[in-house]
Amino acid sequence: MTNYIVVTGGVLSSLGKGVTSASVAALLRNSSLKVSMLKIDPYINVDPGTMSPLEHGEVFVTADGGETDLDLGHYERFIDATLSKRNNFTTGQVYQTVIEKERRGDYLGKTIQVVPHITDEIIRRIKAAGKDLDALVVELGGTVGDIEGLPFYEAIRQLKHRLKSKVFNIHVTLVPYLAVADELKTKPTQHSVQELRRIGIAPDMLVLRSEKPIPKEMKRKLSEACDVEADSVIEAIDAKSVYEMPLKFYEDGLLKPIAKSFELSDLKPDLREWKKLVKRILEPSREVVVAFVGKYLELKESYKSLLEALIHAGAHNDAKVKLKWIDSEAFESEDAQKTLEKCDAVLVPGGFGSRGVEGKIKAIKYARENGKVFLGICLGLQLALIEFARNKLHIKNADSQEFNANTTEPIVYLIDEFIDQSGGKQIRTHQGPLGGTMRLGEYECNVKAGTRLAKAYGGAEKIYERHRHRYEANGKYREACEEAGLIVSGEAKGLIEAIELRDHPWFVAVQFHPEFTSRLQNPNRAILAFIENALKQKSSA
Ligand code: GLN
């Protein structure tokens, strides 16, 4: 029977509930349990796919094409598992299912209510995600007391009532430090637990986010005031790297009360590999500087998976990947040489819309002409092709239909087959992406033997990576590009999926998003090769 760990949050948001949840799951997984994770988002959107990255951070794409909350990315990175759409759901989805059922007449004329119909649907979805597992870690988004969260807390209360000690609640709260009084304060935690109990959930464990170590005496006080066992008050002190958290939690004894509640024998995770990687993240012996030419620099969360993938690749190379942030819009009027000269490599990530595009093209041109190690991702590949067409093939008007719908030279264009495949409605957001009309999720890619891409993936003939884009490279220009020194190193069903340059140390661009499959213990091969080559070039310079 599946055990459930439900992680709730109190006091305020951004306490690291996602990392706490992922850390717990990582510890269980490294204890040889079959574990998965579920994120519940109490907002009304049916999926986060159309939410602005500025407001919500990155949209994480699952292998089965789900556009999910960025926390799912943390989960995959921590537990090295491939999750699916089923591992994330929102209030919008729950209501959509219930309303569809009602329209079909499944409820036989009954009055449809939050309790039991909405709560039953929530429980059904939790159980579906927990099928055939030893444990499912469920993270409930938001903070206790939020109006939107109430049906979910009620569903969890019911689940706990039915499954008793098989449901374990971890409540994550804040213990603020007041500098003027030189004191840590427990009152917010007490109030938050009171609120949780008022809804009918007694927490089994407190995880206390704090800037400073929490004294034993304070933990004891909280254990009494909040009615949790003395060994179940765990601290989460600000760490230099999120990957330290599983190690810290384990040292603080987080697994013991969980094992006891689930009647499992002592849980002894094997953390040797994890520790080694964390050590390399904290004390790397080398350094490499990557120019990150992006648009959403105000909110770096929108590049979360890529930033983490670079950390993974760095750790496996015993190197710190230092980023030089380049605002692509401002870069349009900067001196490329001056800005990029001191960087060891150039990275152009994915993006939407035309803002800042010319700056990215300028950076690509510099990398191509000056032999800088380069990786282009999704939009990065599309722009690399446009740059090549404009400056190598002398097609002055080379463009993408995304920026110029009537361009006479559509190097990057829309293919009808990929439009409205899902029958989804077209919803325009101010970022530009349209809901339900993208090529999403994992696709097979055939790799050309002998290329840098093939080498990066250990000689694999077929690789599987995830996509999230609407436009494609136009095959009409392929021959001309190849004649001028461009190699198509990856393709699938006639689509250009990866390119590189013949006369360049390492210039690779991919239509997929390699960052979505990078895990701490299993880094993405393309990004690993990018960092390896940047280090190589640096040492030979
Ligand atoms: N905007 C481009 C497209 O839709 C690239 C998308 C991306 O970089 N994820 O095709």
Coordinates of C-alpha atoms and ligand atoms in Angstrom, one line a residue:
M1 CA 0.0 0.0 0.0
T2 CA 1.3 3.5 -0.9
N3 CA 2.4 5.8 1.8
Y4 CA 1.7 9.5 1.4
I5 CA 3.8 12.4 2.6
V6 CA 1.9 15.6 2.2
V7 CA 4.0 18.8 2.4
T8 CA 2.1 22.0 3.3
G9 CA 3.3 25.5 3.9
G10 CA 2.7 28.1 6.4
V11 CA 3.4 31.8 7.2
L12 CA 4.5 32.9 3.7
S13 CA 5.4 31.6 0.3
S14 CA 8.8 31.0 -1.2
L15 CA 10.0 29.0 1.9
G16 CA 11.4 26.3 -0.3
K17 CA 8.6 23.9 0.0
G18 CA 9.4 22.4 -3.4
V19 CA 13.0 21.8 -2.4
T20 CA 11.9 20.3 0.9
S21 CA 9.5 18.0 -0.8
A22 CA 12.1 17.0 -3.4
S23 CA 14.7 16.4 -0.7
V24 CA 12.4 14.1 1.3
A25 CA 11.7 12.2 -1.9
A26 CA 15.4 12.0 -2.8
L27 CA 16.2 10.5 0.6
L28 CA 13.5 7.9 0.3
R29 CA 14.6 7.1 -3.2
N30 CA 18.2 6.7 -2.2
S31 CA 16.9 4.3 0.5
S32 CA 15.8 2.1 -2.3
L33 CA 12.1 2.9 -2.1
K34 CA 9.9 3.3 -5.1
V35 CA 9.0 7.0 -4.9
S36 CA 7.3 9.6 -6.9
M37 CA 6.0 13.1 -6.4
L38 CA 2.9 15.2 -7.1
K39 CA 2.5 19.0 -7.1
I40 CA -0.9 20.4 -6.5
D41 CA -1.4 24.0 -7.7
P42 CA -4.5 25.6 -6.2
Y43 CA -4.7 28.3 -8.9
I44 CA -7.6 28.2 -11.5
N45 CA -5.5 28.0 -14.7
V46 CA -5.9 24.6 -16.3
D47 CA -2.2 24.4 -16.9
P48 CA 0.7 26.8 -16.3
G49 CA 1.6 26.7 -20.1
T50 CA 0.1 30.1 -20.8
M51 CA 1.2 31.8 -17.7
S52 CA 3.8 34.5 -18.1
P53 CA 7.3 33.4 -17.1
L54 CA 7.7 36.8 -15.5
E55 CA 4.9 36.0 -13.0
H56 CA 5.4 32.3 -12.6
G57 CA 8.9 31.3 -13.5
E58 CA 9.7 28.6 -16.0
V59 CA 7.1 26.3 -17.5
F60 CA 8.6 22.8 -17.1
V61 CA 7.8 20.3 -19.8
T62 CA 7.3 16.6 -19.0
A63 CA 8.2 13.8 -21.4
D64 CA 4.5 13.2 -22.2
G65 CA 4.1 16.9 -23.2
G66 CA 2.6 18.3 -20.0
E67 CA 3.3 22.0 -19.4
T68 CA 3.7 22.0 -15.7
D69 CA 4.8 24.0 -12.7
L70 CA 8.6 24.5 -12.3
D71 CA 8.6 22.5 -9.1
L72 CA 8.3 19.3 -11.2
G73 CA 11.7 20.2 -12.6
H74 CA 13.1 20.1 -9.0
Y75 CA 11.5 16.8 -8.5
E76 CA 13.0 15.2 -11.6
R77 CA 16.4 16.7 -10.8
F78 CA 16.3 15.4 -7.3
I79 CA 14.9 11.9 -7.8
D80 CA 16.3 11.3 -11.3
A81 CA 12.9 10.0 -12.5
T82 CA 10.7 10.9 -15.4
L83 CA 7.4 12.3 -14.3
S84 CA 4.2 12.8 -16.3
K85 CA 1.3 15.2 -16.6
R86 CA -0.3 13.1 -13.8
N87 CA 2.2 14.4 -11.4
N88 CA 0.9 18.0 -11.4
F89 CA -2.7 19.2 -11.3
T90 CA -4.5 22.5 -10.7
T91 CA -7.9 23.6 -9.3
G92 CA -8.8 24.4 -12.9
Q93 CA -8.2 20.8 -14.0
V94 CA -10.2 19.4 -11.0
Y95 CA -13.2 21.6 -11.8
Q96 CA -12.9 20.9 -15.5
T97 CA -13.2 17.1 -14.8
V98 CA -16.1 17.5 -12.4
I99 CA -18.0 19.9 -14.7
E100 CA -17.5 17.6 -17.7
K101 CA -18.9 14.7 -15.7
E102 CA -21.8 16.8 -14.7
R103 CA -22.5 17.7 -18.3
R104 CA -22.4 14.1 -19.3
G105 CA -25.0 13.3 -16.6
D106 CA -22.7 11.1 -14.6
Y107 CA -23.9 12.4 -11.3
L108 CA -27.6 11.5 -12.1
G109 CA -29.0 14.8 -11.2
K110 CA -27.4 15.2 -7.9
T111 CA -26.3 18.7 -6.5
I112 CA -22.6 19.0 -7.2
Q113 CA -20.7 20.4 -4.3
V114 CA -17.1 21.0 -3.2
V115 CA -17.5 18.3 -0.6
P116 CA -17.8 15.5 -1.7
H117 CA -17.5 16.0 -5.5
I118 CA -14.5 18.2 -5.7
T119 CA -12.7 16.6 -2.8
D120 CA -13.3 13.1 -4.3
E121 CA -11.8 14.2 -7.5
I122 CA -8.8 15.5 -5.7
I123 CA -8.4 12.2 -3.8
R124 CA -8.8 10.3 -7.0
R125 CA -6.0 12.2 -8.6
I126 CA -3.7 11.8 -5.6
K127 CA -4.3 8.1 -5.6
A128 CA -3.7 7.8 -9.3
A129 CA -0.3 9.5 -8.9
G130 CA 0.5 7.1 -6.0
K131 CA -0.4 3.9 -7.7
D132 CA 2.1 1.0 -7.3
L133 CA 4.6 3.1 -5.2
D134 CA 6.1 2.7 -1.8
A135 CA 5.7 6.4 -1.2
L136 CA 4.3 9.5 -2.9
V137 CA 5.4 12.9 -1.8
V138 CA 2.6 15.4 -2.4
E139 CA 3.4 19.1 -2.3
L140 CA 0.4 21.4 -1.8
G141 CA 1.1 24.8 -3.4
G142 CA 0.2 28.0 -1.6
T143 CA 0.0 28.7 2.1
V144 CA -2.4 27.4 4.7
G145 CA -5.3 29.7 5.1
D146 CA -5.5 30.7 1.3
I147 CA -9.0 30.5 0.1
E148 CA -8.1 28.5 -3.0
G149 CA -6.4 25.8 -0.9
L150 CA -9.3 24.9 1.3
P151 CA -10.8 22.0 -0.8
F152 CA -7.3 20.4 -1.0
Y153 CA -6.7 20.6 2.8
E154 CA -10.1 19.0 3.2
A155 CA -9.3 16.2 0.8
I156 CA -6.0 15.6 2.6
R157 CA -7.8 15.6 6.0
Q158 CA -10.2 12.9 4.6
L159 CA -7.3 10.9 3.2
K160 CA -5.5 11.0 6.5
H161 CA -8.7 10.0 8.3
R162 CA -9.0 6.9 6.0
L163 CA -5.3 5.9 5.8
K164 CA -4.2 7.0 9.3
S165 CA -0.5 6.8 9.8
K166 CA 0.1 6.0 6.1
V167 CA -0.4 9.8 5.5
F168 CA 2.3 11.9 7.0
N169 CA 2.1 15.7 7.0
I170 CA 5.2 17.9 6.9
H171 CA 4.4 21.5 7.6
V172 CA 7.0 24.0 6.4
T173 CA 7.1 27.3 8.2
L174 CA 9.3 30.3 8.8
V175 CA 11.2 31.1 12.1
P176 CA 12.1 34.7 11.5
Y177 CA 15.2 36.3 13.0
L178 CA 14.7 39.7 14.5
A179 CA 18.0 41.5 14.3
V180 CA 17.1 44.3 16.7
A181 CA 16.2 41.8 19.4
D182 CA 18.8 39.3 18.3
E183 CA 16.0 36.7 18.6
L184 CA 14.4 33.9 16.6
K185 CA 10.6 34.0 16.7
T186 CA 8.3 31.0 17.0
K187 CA 5.0 32.7 17.0
P188 CA 4.3 32.7 13.3
T189 CA 4.9 28.9 13.3
Q190 CA 2.5 28.4 16.2
H191 CA -0.2 30.5 14.4
S192 CA 0.3 28.6 11.2
V193 CA -0.1 25.2 13.0
Q194 CA -3.2 26.5 14.7
E195 CA -4.6 27.4 11.3
L196 CA -3.8 23.9 10.0
R197 CA -5.4 22.3 13.0
R198 CA -8.5 24.4 12.6
I199 CA -9.0 22.9 9.1
G200 CA -8.6 19.5 10.7
I201 CA -5.0 18.5 10.0
A202 CA -2.5 17.9 12.8
P203 CA 1.0 18.1 11.5
D204 CA 3.4 15.1 12.0
M205 CA 6.5 17.1 11.4
L206 CA 7.6 20.7 11.3
V207 CA 10.3 21.9 8.9
L208 CA 11.5 25.3 10.1
R209 CA 13.1 27.6 7.6
S210 CA 15.5 29.9 9.4
E211 CA 18.6 32.0 8.7
K212 CA 20.2 30.7 11.9
P213 CA 20.4 27.4 13.7
I214 CA 17.4 26.8 16.0
P215 CA 18.4 26.1 19.6
K216 CA 17.3 22.7 21.1
E217 CA 15.2 24.5 23.7
M218 CA 13.3 26.3 21.0
K219 CA 12.6 23.1 19.1
R220 CA 11.4 21.5 22.3
K221 CA 9.1 24.5 22.9
L222 CA 7.7 24.2 19.4
S223 CA 7.2 20.5 19.8
E224 CA 5.0 21.0 22.8
A225 CA 3.2 24.1 21.6
C226 CA 2.4 22.5 18.2
D227 CA 1.9 18.9 19.5
V228 CA 4.5 17.2 17.3
E229 CA 7.0 14.6 18.6
A230 CA 10.3 16.0 19.9
D231 CA 12.3 14.3 17.1
S232 CA 10.0 15.7 14.4
V233 CA 11.0 19.4 14.6
I234 CA 13.5 19.7 11.8
E235 CA 15.4 22.8 10.8
A236 CA 16.1 24.1 7.3
I237 CA 18.8 26.6 7.5
D238 CA 19.6 28.7 4.4
A239 CA 22.1 26.7 2.3
K240 CA 24.6 27.7 -0.4
S241 CA 23.2 25.0 -2.7
V242 CA 19.7 23.4 -2.7
Y243 CA 21.4 20.1 -3.3
E244 CA 22.8 20.3 0.3
M245 CA 19.3 20.0 1.7
P246 CA 18.8 16.3 1.6
L247 CA 22.1 15.8 3.4
K248 CA 21.2 18.3 6.0
F249 CA 17.7 16.9 6.6
Y250 CA 19.2 13.4 6.9
E251 CA 21.7 14.6 9.5
D252 CA 18.8 16.3 11.4
G253 CA 17.0 13.0 11.6
L254 CA 14.2 13.7 9.2
L255 CA 13.8 10.1 8.1
K256 CA 13.2 8.5 11.5
P257 CA 9.7 9.8 12.3
I258 CA 8.6 9.0 8.7
A259 CA 9.9 5.4 8.9
K260 CA 8.2 5.0 12.2
S261 CA 4.8 6.3 11.0
F262 CA 4.9 4.1 7.8
E263 CA 6.2 1.1 9.9
L264 CA 9.3 0.8 7.7
S265 CA 12.5 -0.6 9.1
D266 CA 15.3 2.0 9.5
L267 CA 15.8 4.0 6.3
K268 CA 19.5 4.2 5.4
P269 CA 20.0 6.2 2.2
D270 CA 23.1 5.7 0.2
L271 CA 24.3 9.3 -0.2
R272 CA 27.9 8.8 -1.2
E273 CA 27.5 9.9 -4.8
W274 CA 25.3 12.8 -3.8
K275 CA 27.8 14.0 -1.2
K276 CA 30.6 13.9 -3.8
L277 CA 28.6 16.1 -6.2
V278 CA 27.6 18.6 -3.5
K279 CA 31.2 18.9 -2.5
R280 CA 32.1 19.8 -6.1
I281 CA 29.3 22.3 -6.3
L282 CA 30.5 24.0 -3.1
E283 CA 34.3 23.7 -3.6
P284 CA 35.0 23.3 -7.3
S285 CA 38.6 23.3 -8.3
R286 CA 38.1 25.1 -11.7
E287 CA 36.0 27.8 -13.2
V288 CA 34.5 28.6 -16.5
V289 CA 32.7 31.7 -17.6
V290 CA 29.6 31.4 -19.8
A291 CA 27.9 34.4 -21.4
F292 CA 24.2 33.8 -20.9
V293 CA 22.4 35.9 -23.6
G294 CA 18.8 36.1 -22.4
K295 CA 15.7 38.2 -22.3
Y296 CA 14.0 37.5 -19.0
L297 CA 16.9 38.5 -16.8
E298 CA 14.7 40.2 -14.3
L299 CA 13.3 36.8 -13.4
K300 CA 16.0 34.2 -13.6
E301 CA 13.5 31.6 -12.4
S302 CA 12.2 31.5 -16.0
Y303 CA 15.5 29.7 -16.9
K304 CA 15.5 27.5 -13.9
S305 CA 16.1 24.1 -15.5
L306 CA 18.9 25.5 -17.6
L307 CA 20.6 27.1 -14.7
E308 CA 20.4 23.8 -12.7
A309 CA 21.6 21.8 -15.7
L310 CA 24.7 24.1 -15.8
I311 CA 25.2 23.4 -12.1
H312 CA 25.0 19.7 -12.8
A313 CA 27.4 19.9 -15.7
G314 CA 29.8 22.0 -13.6
A315 CA 29.7 19.5 -10.7
H316 CA 30.5 16.6 -13.0
N317 CA 33.4 18.5 -14.4
D318 CA 34.6 19.7 -11.0
A319 CA 34.1 23.3 -12.2
K320 CA 32.1 26.3 -11.2
V321 CA 30.0 27.6 -14.1
K322 CA 30.1 31.3 -13.7
L323 CA 27.4 33.2 -15.7
K324 CA 27.9 36.5 -17.3
W325 CA 24.3 37.8 -17.8
I326 CA 23.8 39.6 -21.1
D327 CA 20.6 41.4 -21.7
S328 CA 20.0 40.6 -25.3
E329 CA 18.1 43.9 -25.9
A330 CA 20.8 46.1 -24.4
F331 CA 23.5 44.0 -26.2
E332 CA 22.1 45.2 -29.6
S333 CA 24.0 48.5 -29.0
E334 CA 27.0 47.1 -27.2
D335 CA 30.5 46.2 -28.5
A336 CA 30.3 42.5 -28.9
Q337 CA 34.1 42.0 -28.7
K338 CA 34.4 43.9 -25.5
T339 CA 31.5 42.1 -23.8
L340 CA 32.2 38.6 -25.0
E341 CA 36.0 38.4 -25.3
K342 CA 36.6 37.4 -21.7
C343 CA 33.9 34.7 -21.7
D344 CA 34.8 31.1 -22.3
A345 CA 31.6 30.2 -24.0
V346 CA 28.3 31.7 -25.3
L347 CA 24.8 30.3 -24.5
V348 CA 21.6 31.4 -26.2
P349 CA 18.6 29.9 -24.5
G350 CA 15.0 29.4 -25.7
G351 CA 12.6 32.3 -25.8
F352 CA 9.5 33.7 -27.4
G353 CA 8.7 36.9 -29.3
S354 CA 10.9 39.4 -31.1
R355 CA 12.3 41.5 -28.3
G356 CA 16.0 41.2 -28.0
V357 CA 16.4 38.9 -31.0
E358 CA 18.9 41.0 -32.9
G359 CA 21.1 41.1 -29.8
K360 CA 21.1 37.3 -29.7
I361 CA 22.0 37.1 -33.3
K362 CA 24.9 39.5 -32.7
A363 CA 26.2 37.2 -30.0
I364 CA 25.8 34.1 -32.2
K365 CA 27.7 35.9 -35.0
Y366 CA 30.6 36.7 -32.6
A367 CA 30.7 33.1 -31.4
R368 CA 30.7 31.7 -34.9
E369 CA 33.3 34.1 -36.3
N370 CA 35.6 34.0 -33.2
G371 CA 35.6 30.2 -32.5
K372 CA 33.9 30.6 -29.1
V373 CA 32.3 27.5 -27.8
F374 CA 28.6 27.9 -28.4
L375 CA 25.3 26.2 -27.5
G376 CA 22.0 27.4 -28.9
I377 CA 18.8 26.1 -27.5
C378 CA 15.4 26.1 -29.3
L379 CA 15.1 29.8 -30.3
G380 CA 18.9 29.7 -30.0
L381 CA 19.0 27.2 -32.9
Q382 CA 16.5 29.1 -34.9
L383 CA 18.6 32.3 -34.6
A384 CA 21.8 30.5 -35.3
L385 CA 20.3 29.5 -38.7
I386 CA 19.1 33.0 -39.4
E387 CA 22.5 34.4 -38.5
F388 CA 24.1 31.8 -40.8
A389 CA 21.8 32.6 -43.7
R390 CA 22.2 36.4 -43.3
N391 CA 26.0 36.5 -42.9
K392 CA 27.3 33.3 -44.6
L393 CA 24.7 32.8 -47.3
H394 CA 24.1 36.5 -47.8
I395 CA 20.4 36.2 -47.6
K396 CA 19.9 39.7 -46.1
N397 CA 16.2 39.3 -45.3
A398 CA 16.5 35.9 -43.6
D399 CA 14.0 35.8 -40.8
S400 CA 11.5 33.7 -38.8
Q401 CA 7.8 33.9 -39.3
E402 CA 7.6 34.4 -35.6
F403 CA 9.0 37.9 -35.9
N404 CA 7.9 38.7 -39.4
A405 CA 4.9 36.8 -40.6
N406 CA 5.3 37.9 -44.2
T407 CA 9.1 37.5 -44.6
T408 CA 10.2 36.5 -48.1
E409 CA 13.0 34.4 -46.6
P410 CA 11.4 32.2 -43.9
I411 CA 14.4 30.3 -42.6
V412 CA 12.2 29.5 -39.6
Y413 CA 8.6 28.9 -40.3
L414 CA 5.3 27.4 -39.1
I415 CA 4.4 23.9 -40.2
D416 CA 0.7 23.3 -40.2
E417 CA 0.9 19.7 -38.9
F418 CA 2.0 21.0 -35.5
I419 CA -0.8 23.4 -35.2
D420 CA -3.9 22.7 -33.3
Q421 CA -3.0 19.0 -33.2
S422 CA -4.6 18.8 -29.8
G423 CA -7.6 20.7 -30.9
G424 CA -6.7 23.2 -28.2
K425 CA -8.1 26.7 -28.2
Q426 CA -5.7 29.5 -29.2
I427 CA -5.3 31.6 -26.2
R428 CA -3.0 34.6 -26.6
T429 CA -1.0 35.8 -23.7
H430 CA 1.2 38.8 -23.6
Q431 CA 4.3 36.7 -24.0
G432 CA 3.0 35.4 -27.3
P433 CA 2.8 31.7 -26.8
L434 CA -0.6 30.2 -27.7
G435 CA -2.1 27.5 -25.5
G436 CA -2.4 24.1 -27.0
T437 CA -0.6 24.7 -30.3
M438 CA 3.0 23.8 -29.7
R439 CA 5.2 20.8 -30.3
L440 CA 5.5 19.6 -26.8
G441 CA 7.3 16.8 -24.9
E442 CA 9.7 14.1 -25.8
Y443 CA 10.6 13.3 -29.4
E444 CA 13.1 10.9 -30.9
C445 CA 16.0 12.4 -32.7
N446 CA 18.3 10.6 -35.1
V447 CA 21.9 11.6 -34.6
K448 CA 24.4 11.8 -37.4
A449 CA 27.4 9.6 -36.7
G450 CA 30.8 11.3 -36.2
T451 CA 29.3 14.7 -35.2
R452 CA 29.9 16.6 -32.0
L453 CA 26.4 15.8 -31.0
A454 CA 27.0 12.1 -31.4
K455 CA 30.1 12.4 -29.4
A456 CA 28.3 14.3 -26.6
Y457 CA 25.7 11.5 -26.4
G458 CA 28.3 8.8 -26.2
G459 CA 27.9 7.7 -29.8
A460 CA 24.1 7.2 -29.5
E461 CA 22.2 6.9 -32.8
K462 CA 18.9 7.9 -31.3
I463 CA 18.3 10.4 -28.5
Y464 CA 15.2 11.5 -26.7
E465 CA 14.8 15.1 -25.7
R466 CA 11.9 17.4 -24.9
H467 CA 10.5 20.2 -27.0
R468 CA 8.4 23.3 -26.5
H469 CA 8.1 25.4 -29.6
R470 CA 5.8 26.3 -32.4
Y471 CA 8.2 27.2 -35.3
E472 CA 10.6 24.9 -37.2
A473 CA 13.8 25.2 -39.2
N474 CA 12.8 25.4 -42.9
G475 CA 14.3 22.4 -44.9
K476 CA 14.3 24.5 -48.1
Y477 CA 17.5 26.2 -47.0
R478 CA 19.3 23.1 -45.8
E479 CA 21.3 22.3 -48.9
A480 CA 22.7 25.8 -49.2
C481 CA 23.6 25.8 -45.5
E482 CA 25.4 22.4 -45.8
E483 CA 27.4 23.6 -48.7
A484 CA 28.6 26.5 -46.7
G485 CA 29.8 24.4 -43.8
L486 CA 26.8 23.8 -41.6
I487 CA 26.1 20.2 -40.5
V488 CA 22.7 18.9 -39.7
S489 CA 23.7 16.6 -36.8
G490 CA 20.2 15.7 -35.6
E491 CA 16.9 15.1 -37.5
A492 CA 13.6 13.5 -37.1
K493 CA 11.0 12.8 -39.7
G494 CA 12.5 15.4 -42.0
L495 CA 12.8 18.1 -39.4
I496 CA 16.1 19.7 -38.5
E497 CA 16.6 19.0 -34.8
A498 CA 20.3 19.9 -34.3
I499 CA 23.1 21.7 -36.2
E500 CA 26.7 22.3 -35.8
L501 CA 29.5 24.0 -37.8
R502 CA 32.3 22.2 -39.6
D503 CA 35.0 24.7 -39.2
H504 CA 34.6 25.7 -35.6
P505 CA 35.9 24.2 -32.3
W506 CA 32.4 23.5 -30.9
F507 CA 29.3 25.3 -32.2
V508 CA 26.2 23.2 -31.5
A509 CA 22.5 24.2 -31.5
V510 CA 19.5 22.1 -30.8
Q511 CA 15.8 22.5 -31.4
F512 CA 15.0 20.6 -28.2
H513 CA 15.5 21.8 -24.6
P514 CA 18.3 19.6 -23.2
E515 CA 17.9 21.2 -19.8
F516 CA 14.6 19.4 -19.1
T517 CA 16.3 16.0 -18.7
S518 CA 19.3 17.0 -16.6
R519 CA 19.5 15.6 -13.1
L520 CA 22.1 16.1 -10.4
Q521 CA 23.1 12.4 -10.6
N522 CA 22.6 12.1 -14.3
P523 CA 23.5 15.3 -16.1
N524 CA 22.3 16.1 -19.7
R525 CA 24.9 15.1 -22.2
A526 CA 24.7 18.1 -24.5
I527 CA 25.1 20.6 -21.7
L528 CA 27.8 18.4 -20.2
A529 CA 29.7 18.5 -23.5
F530 CA 29.2 22.2 -23.8
I531 CA 30.9 22.8 -20.4
E532 CA 33.6 20.2 -21.1
N533 CA 34.5 22.0 -24.4
A534 CA 34.4 25.4 -22.8
L535 CA 36.9 24.2 -20.2
K536 CA 39.0 22.6 -22.9
Q537 CA 39.1 25.8 -24.9
K538 CA 39.9 27.8 -21.8
S539 CA 42.8 25.7 -20.8
S540 CA 44.2 25.8 -24.4
A541 CA 43.8 29.5 -24.7
Ligands
GLN1 N1 9.7 31.0 -30.1 C1 10.3 29.8 -30.8 C2 9.1 28.9 -31.3 O1 8.1 29.0 -30.8 C3 11.2 29.1 -29.9 C4 10.6 28.6 -28.7 C5 11.6 28.2 -27.6 O2 12.7 28.7 -27.6 N2 11.2 27.4 -26.6 O3 9.4 28.0 -32.1

